[in-house]
C-alpha positions as MATLAB code, in Angstrom:
seq = 'MQERSSVADLAAVLRRELDRYSPGGKLPSSRALVDRFRVSPVTVSRALAQLAAEGLVVTRPGAGAFRARPRPTAAPAGDTSWQEVALSADGAADLVPRSVDAS';
ca = [
       0.591   -0.140   -0.019;
       0.645    3.420   -0.526;
       2.180    5.467    2.045;
       0.487    8.828    1.666;
      -3.329    6.752    1.263;
      -3.916    3.715    3.050;
      -5.907    4.846    4.974;
      -8.418    5.183    2.413;
      -6.519    2.395    0.809;
      -7.171    0.043    3.936;
     -10.546    1.724    4.557;
     -11.745    0.504    1.161;
     -10.369   -2.905    1.778;
     -11.944   -3.173    4.308;
     -15.979   -1.989    3.514;
     -15.395   -4.614    0.466;
     -15.245   -7.338    2.675;
     -17.912   -6.076    5.304;
     -20.548   -8.929    3.038;
     -18.578  -11.541    5.105;
     -19.705  -11.036    8.075;
     -22.211  -10.803    9.377;
     -24.031   -7.888   11.334;
     -23.108   -8.031   14.273;
     -19.590  -10.196   13.474;
     -16.191   -9.631   15.117;
     -13.929   -8.303   12.240;
      -9.966   -9.186   12.552;
      -7.690   -8.197   15.109;
      -5.289   -4.500   14.584;
      -2.877   -6.975   14.684;
      -3.945   -9.102   12.651;
      -4.466   -5.987   10.000;
      -1.347   -4.802   10.980;
       0.749   -8.403    9.371;
      -2.388   -9.590    6.907;
      -1.610   -5.342    5.044;
       1.839   -4.750    6.461;
       1.096   -1.618    7.337;
       1.261    0.438   11.207;
      -1.359    0.613   13.568;
      -2.041    3.937   13.584;
      -3.123    3.140   10.086;
      -4.966    0.372   11.028;
      -6.299    2.596   14.012;
      -7.547    5.716   11.540;
      -9.699    3.209    8.729;
     -11.813    1.864   11.151;
     -12.516    5.325   12.397;
     -13.385    6.512    9.116;
     -14.956    3.564    9.060;
     -16.662    3.600   13.116;
     -17.783    7.437   11.756;
     -19.789    6.192    8.315;
     -21.497    3.958   10.301;
     -20.219    1.209    8.415;
     -18.069   -0.682   12.507;
     -18.896   -0.791   15.641;
     -15.528   -0.823   17.799;
     -15.555   -1.637   21.444;
     -12.048   -0.774   23.107;
     -10.715   -4.350   24.495;
     -13.025   -5.779   22.561;
     -11.704   -5.552   18.900;
     -14.169   -4.164   15.969;
     -17.826   -5.558   14.712;
     -19.876   -5.138   11.333;
     -22.426   -2.697   12.564;
     -25.994   -4.029   12.728;
     -28.229   -1.895    9.801;
     -29.414    0.516   10.431;
     -33.626    0.707   10.553;
     -35.038    2.979    7.787;
     -36.860    5.910    9.367;
     -40.841    5.966    9.140;
     -42.392    7.968    6.408;
     -43.441   11.730    8.343;
     -46.532   11.453    9.880;
     -48.832   14.949    7.772;
     -48.113   17.960    9.393;
     -50.318   20.384    6.671;
     -51.989   21.613    9.690;
     -49.390   22.955   11.017;
     -48.110   24.669    7.767;
     -52.044   26.084    8.152;
     -52.026   27.180   11.849;
     -48.399   29.074   11.187;
     -48.684   29.879    7.881;
     -48.753   34.271    7.516;
     -52.149   33.707    5.912;
     -54.405   34.503    8.838;
     -52.214   36.837   10.571;
     -54.897   40.147    9.753;
     -57.151   38.278   11.546;
     -55.755   37.784   14.854;
     -56.520   41.106   16.935;
     -53.414   43.019   17.673;
     -51.568   42.477   21.224;
     -50.530   45.550   22.174;
     -52.230   47.306   25.701;
     -53.752   50.602   26.455;
     -52.409   52.135   28.828;
     -54.778   54.986   29.953;
];
């Protein structure tokens, strides 16, 4: 691997290999990745951190790195059209002014 982009290269390789592991499955140890790819421990750590930031991997100190479970898809937003009507400025002309007469 090239020195200048070894983190990105390693992250790309690991990203492609994630399909080998079931969700929650343990990835190889950092030491095994260092030996396999002939990179420094810092490079492995940064590549795993990049995958964790993407939500693909979960790292647990002392336990290792694991394939992240798929995130549940968000439910579609409910009907908020009533809020648009209530908050629109169209009905503002019908409102009573909020000034106080001090006389």
